[in-house]
Coordinates of C-alpha atoms and ligand atoms in Angstrom, one line a residue:
M1 CA -3.7 31.8 -5.1
A2 CA -6.2 29.1 -4.5
R3 CA -8.3 28.7 -1.3
C4 CA -7.3 25.6 0.6
F5 CA -8.7 24.0 3.7
V6 CA -6.4 21.7 5.7
T7 CA -8.2 19.6 8.3
R8 CA -5.5 19.4 10.9
S9 CA -2.0 20.8 11.8
L10 CA 0.7 18.5 10.5
P11 CA 4.2 17.8 11.8
G12 CA 7.2 19.3 10.1
P13 CA 7.5 22.4 7.9
A14 CA 5.5 21.1 4.9
L15 CA 2.4 23.3 5.5
D16 CA 4.6 26.4 5.3
R17 CA 5.3 25.6 1.7
L18 CA 1.5 25.4 1.0
R19 CA 0.9 28.7 2.9
T20 CA 3.5 30.6 0.8
A21 CA 1.7 29.5 -2.4
H22 CA -1.9 29.6 -1.5
D23 CA -4.6 31.0 0.8
V24 CA -4.7 28.3 3.5
E25 CA -7.0 27.7 6.4
I26 CA -5.9 25.1 8.9
W27 CA -8.3 23.4 11.4
G28 CA -6.2 23.7 14.6
E29 CA -8.2 21.5 17.0
R30 CA -7.1 18.1 18.4
L31 CA -10.4 16.5 17.2
P32 CA -11.3 16.6 13.5
P33 CA -14.0 18.9 12.2
A34 CA -17.4 17.4 12.3
Y35 CA -18.8 16.5 9.0
E36 CA -21.0 19.6 8.8
E37 CA -18.1 21.8 9.8
L38 CA -15.9 20.2 7.2
S39 CA -18.6 20.7 4.6
A40 CA -19.0 24.4 5.5
R41 CA -15.3 25.1 5.5
A42 CA -14.7 23.2 2.3
A43 CA -17.6 24.8 0.5
N44 CA -15.4 27.6 -1.1
A45 CA -12.2 25.6 -1.2
E46 CA -10.3 24.7 -4.4
G47 CA -8.0 22.4 -2.5
L48 CA -8.6 20.1 0.4
L49 CA -5.9 18.4 2.6
T50 CA -7.7 15.7 4.5
L51 CA -7.0 13.0 7.1
L52 CA -8.4 9.5 7.3
T53 CA -10.8 10.8 9.9
D54 CA -12.5 13.1 7.4
R55 CA -15.4 11.6 5.4
V56 CA -15.3 13.1 1.9
D57 CA -18.4 11.6 0.4
A58 CA -20.4 12.4 -2.8
A59 CA -22.6 14.9 -0.9
L60 CA -19.6 16.8 0.4
I61 CA -18.0 16.9 -3.0
E62 CA -21.2 18.2 -4.5
H63 CA -21.3 20.9 -1.9
C64 CA -17.9 22.2 -3.1
P65 CA -18.3 23.6 -6.6
H66 CA -14.7 25.0 -6.8
L67 CA -12.9 21.9 -5.6
R68 CA -10.1 20.8 -7.9
A69 CA -7.8 18.7 -5.7
I70 CA -8.0 16.5 -2.6
S71 CA -4.8 15.4 -0.9
N72 CA -5.3 12.7 1.7
Y73 CA -2.7 12.5 4.5
A74 CA -2.6 8.7 4.4
V75 CA -1.9 5.8 2.1
G76 CA -5.4 4.5 2.5
Y77 CA -8.2 6.6 0.9
D78 CA -11.3 4.7 1.8
N79 CA -12.6 7.9 3.5
I80 CA -12.9 9.5 0.0
D81 CA -15.5 8.8 -2.6
I82 CA -13.2 8.3 -5.5
D83 CA -16.0 7.8 -8.1
A84 CA -17.6 11.1 -7.1
A85 CA -14.2 12.9 -7.3
S86 CA -13.5 11.3 -10.7
A87 CA -16.9 12.4 -12.0
R88 CA -16.0 16.0 -11.3
S89 CA -12.4 15.5 -12.5
I90 CA -11.0 16.3 -9.0
A91 CA -7.5 14.9 -8.5
V92 CA -7.1 12.8 -5.4
G93 CA -3.7 12.0 -3.9
N94 CA -2.3 9.8 -1.1
T95 CA 1.0 9.2 0.7
P96 CA 2.4 5.8 0.0
D97 CA 5.9 4.5 0.5
V98 CA 7.1 6.9 3.1
L99 CA 5.1 5.1 5.9
T100 CA 5.8 1.6 4.7
E101 CA 8.7 0.7 7.0
A102 CA 7.1 2.5 10.1
T103 CA 3.9 0.6 9.6
A104 CA 5.7 -2.7 9.1
D105 CA 7.7 -2.1 12.3
L106 CA 4.5 -1.4 14.3
T107 CA 2.9 -4.5 12.8
F108 CA 5.9 -6.6 14.0
A109 CA 5.8 -4.8 17.4
L110 CA 2.2 -5.9 17.8
L111 CA 2.9 -9.4 16.7
L112 CA 5.8 -9.8 19.2
A113 CA 3.8 -8.1 22.0
A114 CA 0.9 -10.5 21.5
A115 CA 3.1 -13.5 21.1
R116 CA 5.0 -12.7 24.3
Q117 CA 2.1 -11.3 26.4
L118 CA 3.9 -8.0 26.9
P119 CA 0.9 -6.0 28.1
E120 CA 0.1 -8.5 30.9
A121 CA 3.8 -8.8 31.9
I122 CA 4.2 -5.0 32.0
A123 CA 1.0 -4.6 34.0
S124 CA 2.2 -7.2 36.5
V125 CA 5.3 -5.2 37.3
H126 CA 3.3 -2.0 37.8
A127 CA 0.9 -3.9 40.0
G128 CA 3.7 -5.2 42.3
D129 CA 3.1 -8.7 41.1
W130 CA 6.7 -9.4 40.1
L131 CA 7.4 -11.7 43.1
T132 CA 10.2 -13.9 41.7
W133 CA 11.4 -15.5 38.6
E134 CA 8.7 -18.1 37.7
P135 CA 9.2 -21.0 35.4
A136 CA 5.7 -21.2 34.0
R137 CA 4.4 -17.7 34.0
Y138 CA 3.9 -15.6 30.9
L139 CA 4.6 -18.4 28.6
G140 CA 4.3 -17.0 25.1
A141 CA 4.4 -18.3 21.6
A142 CA 7.6 -18.8 19.7
V143 CA 7.9 -16.4 16.7
Q144 CA 11.1 -17.8 15.1
G145 CA 10.1 -20.6 12.7
A146 CA 6.4 -20.0 13.0
T147 CA 4.1 -19.5 10.0
L148 CA 2.9 -16.0 9.2
G149 CA 0.0 -15.4 6.8
I150 CA -0.1 -12.0 5.1
V151 CA -3.4 -11.0 3.6
G152 CA -2.5 -8.4 0.9
L153 CA 1.1 -8.5 -0.2
G154 CA 1.4 -4.9 -1.2
R155 CA 4.1 -2.5 -0.1
I156 CA 3.5 -2.9 3.6
G157 CA 2.8 -6.6 3.4
R158 CA 6.1 -7.1 1.7
A159 CA 7.9 -5.0 4.3
V160 CA 6.3 -7.2 7.0
A161 CA 7.4 -10.3 5.0
R162 CA 11.0 -9.1 4.9
R163 CA 11.0 -8.8 8.7
A164 CA 9.4 -12.2 9.1
L165 CA 12.1 -13.8 7.0
G166 CA 14.6 -12.4 9.5
F167 CA 12.8 -14.4 12.1
E168 CA 13.0 -17.5 9.8
M169 CA 9.3 -17.6 9.6
T170 CA 7.4 -19.4 6.8
V171 CA 5.5 -16.7 5.0
L172 CA 2.2 -17.4 3.2
Y173 CA 0.3 -14.7 1.4
A174 CA -3.0 -14.3 -0.2
G175 CA -3.8 -11.3 -2.5
G176 CA -1.3 -9.0 -4.1
G177 CA 2.3 -10.1 -4.5
G178 CA 3.4 -11.2 -7.9
P179 CA 7.0 -12.2 -8.7
G180 CA 9.9 -10.6 -6.9
L181 CA 9.6 -11.0 -3.2
G182 CA 9.2 -14.8 -3.4
E183 CA 12.4 -15.3 -5.4
A184 CA 14.3 -12.8 -3.3
A185 CA 13.2 -14.5 -0.1
R186 CA 14.1 -18.0 -1.3
D187 CA 17.5 -16.7 -2.4
G188 CA 18.0 -15.2 1.0
G189 CA 18.0 -18.8 2.4
A190 CA 15.9 -18.2 5.5
G191 CA 12.2 -19.0 5.6
T192 CA 10.0 -19.4 2.5
V193 CA 7.3 -17.3 0.9
S194 CA 4.4 -18.9 -1.0
E195 CA 1.1 -17.8 -2.4
V196 CA -1.9 -19.7 -1.1
S197 CA -5.7 -19.3 -1.0
L198 CA -7.1 -17.2 1.8
S199 CA -8.7 -20.4 3.3
E200 CA -5.3 -22.2 3.3
L201 CA -3.6 -19.2 4.8
L202 CA -6.1 -19.0 7.7
E203 CA -5.9 -22.7 8.3
R204 CA -2.1 -22.9 8.3
S205 CA -0.9 -19.7 10.0
D206 CA 0.2 -19.1 13.6
F207 CA 0.0 -15.4 12.9
V208 CA -2.3 -13.7 10.4
S209 CA -1.5 -10.1 9.5
L210 CA -3.9 -8.0 7.4
H211 CA -2.5 -5.5 4.8
C212 CA -5.2 -5.2 2.2
P213 CA -7.0 -2.0 1.5
L214 CA -10.6 -1.5 2.8
T215 CA -12.9 -1.9 -0.1
P216 CA -16.4 -3.4 -0.4
A217 CA -14.8 -6.7 -1.2
T218 CA -12.6 -6.7 2.0
H219 CA -15.3 -5.3 4.4
H220 CA -15.6 -7.9 7.2
L221 CA -13.3 -10.2 5.2
I222 CA -12.4 -11.7 8.6
D223 CA -15.8 -12.7 9.7
A224 CA -17.0 -15.6 11.9
A225 CA -16.4 -18.1 9.1
A226 CA -12.9 -16.9 8.5
L227 CA -12.1 -16.9 12.3
E228 CA -13.4 -20.5 12.5
R229 CA -10.8 -21.6 10.0
M230 CA -8.0 -20.2 12.1
R231 CA -5.9 -22.3 14.5
P232 CA -6.6 -22.1 18.3
N233 CA -3.0 -20.8 18.8
A234 CA -3.4 -18.2 16.1
I235 CA -2.9 -14.5 16.7
L236 CA -4.6 -12.0 14.4
V237 CA -2.8 -8.7 13.7
N238 CA -4.5 -5.8 12.0
S239 CA -2.7 -2.6 11.0
A240 CA -4.7 -2.0 7.8
R241 CA -8.3 -0.8 8.4
G242 CA -10.6 -1.8 11.3
P243 CA -13.7 -2.7 9.2
I244 CA -11.7 -5.5 7.5
V245 CA -12.5 -7.5 10.7
D246 CA -16.0 -8.1 12.0
P247 CA -15.5 -6.9 15.6
E248 CA -18.4 -8.9 17.1
A249 CA -17.2 -12.1 15.4
L250 CA -13.7 -11.4 16.7
R251 CA -14.8 -10.9 20.2
S252 CA -16.8 -14.2 20.1
A253 CA -13.9 -16.1 18.7
L254 CA -11.6 -14.8 21.4
V255 CA -14.1 -15.5 24.2
A256 CA -14.6 -19.0 22.8
G257 CA -10.9 -19.7 22.6
Q258 CA -11.2 -20.2 18.8
I259 CA -8.1 -18.1 18.4
A260 CA -5.5 -17.1 20.9
G261 CA -5.2 -13.4 20.5
A262 CA -5.7 -10.2 18.4
A263 CA -3.3 -7.3 18.2
L264 CA -5.0 -4.3 16.6
D265 CA -3.8 -0.9 15.5
V266 CA -7.1 -0.3 13.8
T267 CA -10.6 -1.0 14.9
E268 CA -14.3 -0.6 14.0
P269 CA -15.3 1.9 15.2
E270 CA -12.4 4.3 15.6
P271 CA -11.7 5.5 18.2
L272 CA -12.8 2.4 20.2
P273 CA -14.7 3.5 23.3
A274 CA -12.9 2.5 26.5
D275 CA -16.0 0.4 27.5
D276 CA -16.2 -1.5 24.1
P277 CA -16.7 -5.2 24.8
L278 CA -13.8 -6.1 22.5
L279 CA -11.4 -4.6 25.0
S280 CA -12.3 -7.1 27.7
A281 CA -12.0 -10.1 25.5
P282 CA -9.0 -12.4 26.3
G283 CA -5.8 -11.8 24.4
V284 CA -6.6 -8.5 22.9
I285 CA -4.1 -5.7 22.4
V286 CA -5.3 -2.4 21.0
V287 CA -3.2 0.6 20.1
P288 CA -4.7 3.9 18.7
H289 CA -3.9 3.7 15.0
I290 CA -0.2 4.6 15.3
G291 CA 1.2 2.5 12.5
S292 CA 2.8 5.4 10.7
A293 CA 3.6 7.3 13.8
T294 CA 7.3 7.9 13.6
R295 CA 8.4 11.6 13.3
Q296 CA 10.2 10.8 10.0
A297 CA 7.2 9.0 8.4
R298 CA 4.6 11.6 9.5
E299 CA 6.8 14.5 8.3
Q300 CA 7.4 12.8 5.0
M301 CA 3.7 12.1 4.7
A302 CA 3.1 15.9 5.2
E303 CA 5.7 16.7 2.4
L304 CA 4.0 14.3 0.1
A305 CA 0.5 15.5 0.9
V306 CA 1.5 19.1 0.2
A307 CA 3.4 18.1 -3.0
N308 CA 0.2 16.3 -4.1
L309 CA -2.0 19.3 -3.4
L310 CA 0.3 21.8 -5.0
A311 CA 0.5 19.7 -8.2
G312 CA -3.3 19.1 -8.2
L313 CA -3.9 22.9 -7.9
D314 CA -1.4 23.5 -10.7
G315 CA -3.3 21.1 -12.9
T316 CA -0.3 18.8 -13.2
P317 CA -0.3 15.1 -12.2
M318 CA 0.1 14.6 -8.5
P319 CA 3.3 12.7 -7.5
H320 CA 0.9 10.1 -6.0
Q321 CA -2.5 10.4 -7.6
V322 CA -4.8 7.5 -6.9
H323 CA -6.8 7.7 -10.1
A324 CA -6.6 9.1 -13.6
V325 CA -8.4 12.4 -14.1
A326 CA -9.9 13.3 -17.5
Ligands
LIG401 C1 -2.6 5.3 6.3 O1 -1.8 6.0 5.9 O2 -3.5 4.8 5.6 C2 -2.5 4.9 7.8 O3 -3.6 4.2 8.2 C3 -2.2 6.1 8.7 O4 -0.9 6.5 8.4

């Protein structure tokens, strides 16, 4: 039996499987353990099951001499220092695929909500401001036939592209991709898919949706210069990671009317304080990082996270291991 620390309760029965095999401590609070608390609880652990809210950096890894496996309950693993884990031959796993469709659905929900000004329209009903049917109120942007730019055509980017083709959108992408989706999309007859440079994507798109991982190269990829390239009618959608967008540059671009809106599932920082200036910028929609939040996806993520941890503790390759371990 190995000692494991799990940094939050997870939906579904997956953690029971872990408990029957190992000695498991689960952090049962709503808020994540503070860094020092995580470090203290992990100190004797051989296995860690972490969330994207847990910073597992080189210092924490060094503080855990017995650690052999880290399983992250997320597809993104920018919260974990992979180099530090590799240097200690600690296996690190993530939970791809099972959340792809849920995240693509939420991305499209954000895109549609921003295009059709749903938050304002809903608020007006609650405020008693639905006085009559009005010809020129809440005029939104057409989605059908518009151009969608996808930054990062990985699993989730592709799933978003498939949805966009159903709306007969022209899909541009920069980064990721390769053969496959393009041909399939053209064969489908509706819409087109083409690879372009990031600059061209920003200049041509009515909607720009971010699906790249957060790395040093993508940190603040969408900065003031990138926002300047975008069209005044453009809407930015981010369901990837908050720090891909420079929040101050985004706020300025919205206030100046350089772009028309931003629909964000992720922000920098997270959580975004209720008095953050970005929230009062025009055309902003923010939801609290719920891309994968369907019961099915979150339970399957738990299954995968547990399968990864069990394999890592067994010394066998994890079903989804993010790096090779010597
Ligand atoms: C992830 O998995 O990386 C998402 O951000 C949360 O599900």
